[in-house]
C-alpha cells in the first residue's frame, strides 16, 4: 500500500515507515493529504461514536403537534425537555422562562439548547450528527428541539407528561401487574 522504505529512513522516524502523500493509510484506508508533513502518521479516529438518533433532524412532520408548538413557542418545548433530562430538578415553567429570557435579550438560547442536547446524547449514547450540538441549535433550533422531544417520547419519557407524570405512568404499570386479590393462605382479621 505504501512506499517501501530503507532502514535509514525508518530509523529517522522512530522505526515507523514514512508514508507518501496520496497513498492510503494501511490502518484506516484513507489517503494521506499531499500537504501532510513527510513523517506524518495518520491517527485511527472513529468520528461516529454512539447509536444513531431514532429520527432525523429534519423529520419534524413525525410529530406535527410538537412541530407547530415548537415553531410558535420553542421555549415551552425546551422547558419540557429540560424537566425530563434533569429528572424533575428543573421544572418545565422554570426551563421555559430561562429559555424565553435568553432568546430576545441575549440571543444566546442556543447555549442552553446545545448543553441539553449534549446531555441527552451522553445519557443515551447518541451520535453527534448530522451537525455538532452547538451548530444544530444555532442553525436550526426548532428542528433540534423537535428531534430531542421525539427521542424522549420514543424512549417512553414523554416530555408532555412532565417528570412527575412519567413517574406516575411507571407506577401505574406496576400496579396493573400486581395481583388484585390476597394469596389463599392469608386472611384479614380485626
PDB file of C-alpha atoms in Angstrom:
ATOM      1  CA  UNK A   1       0.000   0.000   0.000  1.00  0.00           C
ATOM      2  CA  UNK A   2       2.724   2.459   0.898  1.00  0.00           C
ATOM      3  CA  UNK A   3       6.205   3.028  -0.342  1.00  0.00           C
ATOM      4  CA  UNK A   4       8.956   0.597   0.709  1.00  0.00           C
ATOM      5  CA  UNK A   5      11.452   2.321   2.954  1.00  0.00           C
ATOM      6  CA  UNK A   6      15.077   1.678   3.622  1.00  0.00           C
ATOM      7  CA  UNK A   7      16.354   1.062   7.169  1.00  0.00           C
ATOM      8  CA  UNK A   8      17.909   4.553   7.341  1.00  0.00           C
ATOM      9  CA  UNK A   9      14.506   6.166   6.645  1.00  0.00           C
ATOM     10  CA  UNK A  10      12.793   4.049   9.301  1.00  0.00           C
ATOM     11  CA  UNK A  11      15.409   4.930  11.912  1.00  0.00           C
ATOM     12  CA  UNK A  12      14.925   8.673  11.368  1.00  0.00           C
ATOM     13  CA  UNK A  13      11.191   8.274  12.110  1.00  0.00           C
ATOM     14  CA  UNK A  14      11.496   6.184  15.295  1.00  0.00           C
ATOM     15  CA  UNK A  15      11.187   2.890  13.445  1.00  0.00           C
ATOM     16  CA  UNK A  16       7.944   3.834  11.644  1.00  0.00           C
ATOM     17  CA  UNK A  17       7.855   3.808   7.842  1.00  0.00           C
ATOM     18  CA  UNK A  18       7.320   7.143   6.092  1.00  0.00           C
ATOM     19  CA  UNK A  19       4.072   7.319   4.149  1.00  0.00           C
ATOM     20  CA  UNK A  20       3.864   9.031   0.770  1.00  0.00           C
ATOM     21  CA  UNK A  21       1.125  11.620   0.094  1.00  0.00           C
ATOM     22  CA  UNK A  22      -1.876  10.236  -1.769  1.00  0.00           C
ATOM     23  CA  UNK A  23      -1.325   6.621  -0.688  1.00  0.00           C
ATOM     24  CA  UNK A  24      -3.931   5.120   1.654  1.00  0.00           C
ATOM     25  CA  UNK A  25      -3.026   4.582   5.279  1.00  0.00           C
ATOM     26  CA  UNK A  26      -2.766   0.843   5.954  1.00  0.00           C
ATOM     27  CA  UNK A  27      -4.893   1.008   9.127  1.00  0.00           C
ATOM     28  CA  UNK A  28      -7.620   3.445   8.077  1.00  0.00           C
ATOM     29  CA  UNK A  29      -7.535   3.046   4.272  1.00  0.00           C
ATOM     30  CA  UNK A  30      -7.818   6.854   3.973  1.00  0.00           C
ATOM     31  CA  UNK A  31      -5.349   8.621   1.664  1.00  0.00           C
ATOM     32  CA  UNK A  32      -2.881  10.950   3.348  1.00  0.00           C
ATOM     33  CA  UNK A  33      -3.116  14.567   2.250  1.00  0.00           C
ATOM     34  CA  UNK A  34      -0.447  15.932  -0.046  1.00  0.00           C
ATOM     35  CA  UNK A  35       0.033  18.756   2.454  1.00  0.00           C
ATOM     36  CA  UNK A  36       0.904  16.408   5.349  1.00  0.00           C
ATOM     37  CA  UNK A  37       4.483  16.548   6.623  1.00  0.00           C
ATOM     38  CA  UNK A  38       6.725  13.715   5.373  1.00  0.00           C
ATOM     39  CA  UNK A  39       6.769  11.854   8.720  1.00  0.00           C
ATOM     40  CA  UNK A  40       3.021  12.251   9.382  1.00  0.00           C
ATOM     41  CA  UNK A  41       1.276   9.219  10.883  1.00  0.00           C
ATOM     42  CA  UNK A  42      -2.495   9.364  10.451  1.00  0.00           C
ATOM     43  CA  UNK A  43      -4.457   8.634  13.616  1.00  0.00           C
ATOM     44  CA  UNK A  44      -7.078   5.905  13.621  1.00  0.00           C
ATOM     45  CA  UNK A  45     -10.029   8.040  14.743  1.00  0.00           C
ATOM     46  CA  UNK A  46     -13.640   6.892  14.798  1.00  0.00           C
ATOM     47  CA  UNK A  47     -15.781  10.026  14.416  1.00  0.00           C
ATOM     48  CA  UNK A  48     -19.220   8.415  14.645  1.00  0.00           C
ATOM     49  CA  UNK A  49     -19.402   7.119  18.200  1.00  0.00           C
ATOM     50  CA  UNK A  50     -22.724   6.010  19.616  1.00  0.00           C
ATOM     51  CA  UNK A  51     -26.096   4.956  18.344  1.00  0.00           C
ATOM     52  CA  UNK A  52     -27.993   6.893  15.694  1.00  0.00           C
ATOM     53  CA  UNK A  53     -30.925   9.094  16.663  1.00  0.00           C
ATOM     54  CA  UNK A  54     -34.327   7.405  16.317  1.00  0.00           C
ATOM     55  CA  UNK A  55     -35.464  10.124  13.896  1.00  0.00           C
ATOM     56  CA  UNK A  56     -33.621  12.588  11.710  1.00  0.00           C
ATOM     57  CA  UNK A  57     -33.010  16.228  12.494  1.00  0.00           C
ATOM     58  CA  UNK A  58     -35.454  17.357   9.798  1.00  0.00           C
ATOM     59  CA  UNK A  59     -38.211  14.770  10.484  1.00  0.00           C
ATOM     60  CA  UNK A  60     -40.422  17.348  12.194  1.00  0.00           C
ATOM     61  CA  UNK A  61     -43.523  16.030  10.408  1.00  0.00           C
ATOM     62  CA  UNK A  62     -43.286  12.840  12.516  1.00  0.00           C
ATOM     63  CA  UNK A  63     -44.949  14.727  15.406  1.00  0.00           C
ATOM     64  CA  UNK A  64     -46.878  17.582  13.841  1.00  0.00           C
ATOM     65  CA  UNK A  65     -48.426  18.853  17.072  1.00  0.00           C
ATOM     66  CA  UNK A  66     -44.997  19.265  18.636  1.00  0.00           C
ATOM     67  CA  UNK A  67     -43.621  20.833  15.453  1.00  0.00           C
ATOM     68  CA  UNK A  68     -46.321  23.529  15.498  1.00  0.00           C
ATOM     69  CA  UNK A  69     -45.881  24.162  19.234  1.00  0.00           C
ATOM     70  CA  UNK A  70     -42.094  24.385  18.858  1.00  0.00           C
ATOM     71  CA  UNK A  71     -42.373  26.755  15.908  1.00  0.00           C
ATOM     72  CA  UNK A  72     -44.631  29.142  17.842  1.00  0.00           C
ATOM     73  CA  UNK A  73     -43.128  28.834  21.351  1.00  0.00           C
ATOM     74  CA  UNK A  74     -39.845  26.881  21.327  1.00  0.00           C
ATOM     75  CA  UNK A  75     -39.292  27.852  24.951  1.00  0.00           C
ATOM     76  CA  UNK A  76     -42.126  25.519  26.057  1.00  0.00           C
ATOM     77  CA  UNK A  77     -40.611  22.537  24.245  1.00  0.00           C
ATOM     78  CA  UNK A  78     -37.226  23.333  25.782  1.00  0.00           C
ATOM     79  CA  UNK A  79     -38.820  23.523  29.254  1.00  0.00           C
ATOM     80  CA  UNK A  80     -40.422  20.100  28.770  1.00  0.00           C
ATOM     81  CA  UNK A  81     -37.134  18.562  27.596  1.00  0.00           C
ATOM     82  CA  UNK A  82     -35.147  20.177  30.437  1.00  0.00           C
ATOM     83  CA  UNK A  83     -37.575  18.861  33.062  1.00  0.00           C
ATOM     84  CA  UNK A  84     -37.232  15.290  31.801  1.00  0.00           C
ATOM     85  CA  UNK A  85     -33.450  15.446  31.321  1.00  0.00           C
ATOM     86  CA  UNK A  86     -32.956  16.917  34.824  1.00  0.00           C
ATOM     87  CA  UNK A  87     -35.350  14.312  36.260  1.00  0.00           C
ATOM     88  CA  UNK A  88     -37.653  16.949  37.716  1.00  0.00           C
ATOM     89  CA  UNK A  89     -34.978  19.161  39.309  1.00  0.00           C
ATOM     90  CA  UNK A  90     -35.726  21.912  36.784  1.00  0.00           C
ATOM     91  CA  UNK A  91     -39.438  22.366  36.281  1.00  0.00           C
ATOM     92  CA  UNK A  92     -40.959  23.000  32.881  1.00  0.00           C
ATOM     93  CA  UNK A  93     -42.048  26.577  33.738  1.00  0.00           C
ATOM     94  CA  UNK A  94     -38.551  27.446  35.004  1.00  0.00           C
ATOM     95  CA  UNK A  95     -36.861  25.979  31.919  1.00  0.00           C
ATOM     96  CA  UNK A  96     -39.362  27.769  29.695  1.00  0.00           C
ATOM     97  CA  UNK A  97     -38.734  31.080  31.452  1.00  0.00           C
ATOM     98  CA  UNK A  98     -34.935  30.757  31.241  1.00  0.00           C
ATOM     99  CA  UNK A  99     -35.046  29.910  27.525  1.00  0.00           C
ATOM    100  CA  UNK A 100     -37.518  32.752  26.912  1.00  0.00           C
ATOM    101  CA  UNK A 101     -35.231  35.268  28.617  1.00  0.00           C
ATOM    102  CA  UNK A 102     -32.212  34.141  26.615  1.00  0.00           C
ATOM    103  CA  UNK A 103     -33.980  34.276  23.234  1.00  0.00           C
ATOM    104  CA  UNK A 104     -34.521  38.017  22.650  1.00  0.00           C
ATOM    105  CA  UNK A 105     -32.324  39.563  25.323  1.00  0.00           C
ATOM    106  CA  UNK A 106     -29.022  37.862  24.698  1.00  0.00           C
ATOM    107  CA  UNK A 107     -29.803  35.868  21.541  1.00  0.00           C
ATOM    108  CA  UNK A 108     -27.981  33.032  23.259  1.00  0.00           C
ATOM    109  CA  UNK A 109     -30.752  30.474  23.721  1.00  0.00           C
ATOM    110  CA  UNK A 110     -28.621  28.099  21.654  1.00  0.00           C
ATOM    111  CA  UNK A 111     -26.184  27.812  24.571  1.00  0.00           C
ATOM    112  CA  UNK A 112     -28.752  26.147  26.812  1.00  0.00           C
ATOM    113  CA  UNK A 113     -30.200  24.145  23.930  1.00  0.00           C
ATOM    114  CA  UNK A 114     -26.846  22.718  22.936  1.00  0.00           C
ATOM    115  CA  UNK A 115     -25.966  21.868  26.564  1.00  0.00           C
ATOM    116  CA  UNK A 116     -29.147  19.837  26.982  1.00  0.00           C
ATOM    117  CA  UNK A 117     -28.659  18.192  23.581  1.00  0.00           C
ATOM    118  CA  UNK A 118     -25.165  17.141  24.676  1.00  0.00           C
ATOM    119  CA  UNK A 119     -26.585  15.871  27.973  1.00  0.00           C
ATOM    120  CA  UNK A 120     -29.145  13.780  26.081  1.00  0.00           C
ATOM    121  CA  UNK A 121     -26.513  12.397  23.723  1.00  0.00           C
ATOM    122  CA  UNK A 122     -24.302  11.325  26.608  1.00  0.00           C
ATOM    123  CA  UNK A 123     -27.182   9.794  28.571  1.00  0.00           C
ATOM    124  CA  UNK A 124     -28.476   7.706  25.652  1.00  0.00           C
ATOM    125  CA  UNK A 125     -25.109   7.214  23.878  1.00  0.00           C
ATOM    126  CA  UNK A 126     -26.253   9.002  20.705  1.00  0.00           C
ATOM    127  CA  UNK A 127     -24.004  10.086  17.869  1.00  0.00           C
ATOM    128  CA  UNK A 128     -23.350  13.806  17.385  1.00  0.00           C
ATOM    129  CA  UNK A 129     -24.831  14.020  13.888  1.00  0.00           C
ATOM    130  CA  UNK A 130     -25.576  15.408  11.370  1.00  0.00           C
ATOM    131  CA  UNK A 131     -24.019  18.519  12.954  1.00  0.00           C
ATOM    132  CA  UNK A 132     -22.392  19.337  16.277  1.00  0.00           C
ATOM    133  CA  UNK A 133     -24.733  20.136  19.162  1.00  0.00           C
ATOM    134  CA  UNK A 134     -23.858  23.811  19.005  1.00  0.00           C
ATOM    135  CA  UNK A 135     -24.312  24.064  15.223  1.00  0.00           C
ATOM    136  CA  UNK A 136     -27.655  22.233  15.405  1.00  0.00           C
ATOM    137  CA  UNK A 137     -29.037  24.743  17.898  1.00  0.00           C
ATOM    138  CA  UNK A 138     -27.549  27.804  16.183  1.00  0.00           C
ATOM    139  CA  UNK A 139     -28.646  26.910  12.643  1.00  0.00           C
ATOM    140  CA  UNK A 140     -31.954  25.139  13.278  1.00  0.00           C
ATOM    141  CA  UNK A 141     -33.039  25.361  16.932  1.00  0.00           C
ATOM    142  CA  UNK A 142     -36.659  24.363  16.301  1.00  0.00           C
ATOM    143  CA  UNK A 143     -35.649  21.210  14.399  1.00  0.00           C
ATOM    144  CA  UNK A 144     -33.171  20.334  17.151  1.00  0.00           C
ATOM    145  CA  UNK A 145     -35.762  20.747  19.887  1.00  0.00           C
ATOM    146  CA  UNK A 146     -38.283  18.678  17.913  1.00  0.00           C
ATOM    147  CA  UNK A 147     -35.744  15.884  17.402  1.00  0.00           C
ATOM    148  CA  UNK A 148     -34.881  15.833  21.118  1.00  0.00           C
ATOM    149  CA  UNK A 149     -38.580  15.796  22.040  1.00  0.00           C
ATOM    150  CA  UNK A 150     -39.247  12.864  19.666  1.00  0.00           C
ATOM    151  CA  UNK A 151     -36.227  10.959  21.008  1.00  0.00           C
ATOM    152  CA  UNK A 152     -37.502  11.221  24.578  1.00  0.00           C
ATOM    153  CA  UNK A 153     -41.019  10.259  23.524  1.00  0.00           C
ATOM    154  CA  UNK A 154     -39.768   7.184  21.646  1.00  0.00           C
ATOM    155  CA  UNK A 155     -37.875   6.148  24.788  1.00  0.00           C
ATOM    156  CA  UNK A 156     -41.156   6.303  26.802  1.00  0.00           C
ATOM    157  CA  UNK A 157     -40.150   9.557  28.504  1.00  0.00           C
ATOM    158  CA  UNK A 158     -42.934  11.708  27.073  1.00  0.00           C
ATOM    159  CA  UNK A 159     -41.946  15.329  27.817  1.00  0.00           C
ATOM    160  CA  UNK A 160     -45.569  16.490  27.597  1.00  0.00           C
ATOM    161  CA  UNK A 161     -46.326  14.480  30.780  1.00  0.00           C
ATOM    162  CA  UNK A 162     -43.561  16.124  32.793  1.00  0.00           C
ATOM    163  CA  UNK A 163     -41.288  14.224  35.158  1.00  0.00           C
ATOM    164  CA  UNK A 164     -43.996  13.535  37.753  1.00  0.00           C
ATOM    165  CA  UNK A 165     -46.308  12.258  35.013  1.00  0.00           C
ATOM    166  CA  UNK A 166     -43.606   9.887  33.766  1.00  0.00           C
ATOM    167  CA  UNK A 167     -43.078   8.577  37.304  1.00  0.00           C
ATOM    168  CA  UNK A 168     -46.841   8.140  37.790  1.00  0.00           C
ATOM    169  CA  UNK A 169     -47.082   6.340  34.454  1.00  0.00           C
ATOM    170  CA  UNK A 170     -44.280   3.982  35.535  1.00  0.00           C
ATOM    171  CA  UNK A 171     -46.008   3.258  38.858  1.00  0.00           C
ATOM    172  CA  UNK A 172     -49.278   2.586  37.022  1.00  0.00           C
ATOM    173  CA  UNK A 173     -47.603  -0.212  35.072  1.00  0.00           C
ATOM    174  CA  UNK A 174     -46.505  -1.965  38.251  1.00  0.00           C
ATOM    175  CA  UNK A 175     -49.937  -1.632  39.846  1.00  0.00           C
ATOM    176  CA  UNK A 176     -51.550  -3.315  36.841  1.00  0.00           C
ATOM    177  CA  UNK A 177     -49.112  -6.220  37.114  1.00  0.00           C
ATOM    178  CA  UNK A 178     -49.763  -6.775  40.837  1.00  0.00           C
ATOM    179  CA  UNK A 179     -52.440  -9.307  41.793  1.00  0.00           C
ATOM    180  CA  UNK A 180     -55.731  -7.742  42.841  1.00  0.00           C
ATOM    181  CA  UNK A 181     -56.547 -10.463  45.385  1.00  0.00           C
ATOM    182  CA  UNK A 182     -54.813 -11.789  48.505  1.00  0.00           C
ATOM    183  CA  UNK A 183     -52.969 -15.105  48.415  1.00  0.00           C
ATOM    184  CA  UNK A 184     -55.074 -18.080  49.604  1.00  0.00           C
ATOM    185  CA  UNK A 185     -53.033 -18.764  52.736  1.00  0.00           C
ATOM    186  CA  UNK A 186     -53.508 -15.243  54.130  1.00  0.00           C
ATOM    187  CA  UNK A 187     -56.562 -13.593  55.635  1.00  0.00           C
ATOM    188  CA  UNK A 188     -57.522 -10.339  57.343  1.00  0.00           C
ATOM    189  CA  UNK A 189     -58.877 -10.036  60.849  1.00  0.00           C
ATOM    190  CA  UNK A 190     -59.997  -7.254  63.141  1.00  0.00           C
TER     191      UNK A 190
END
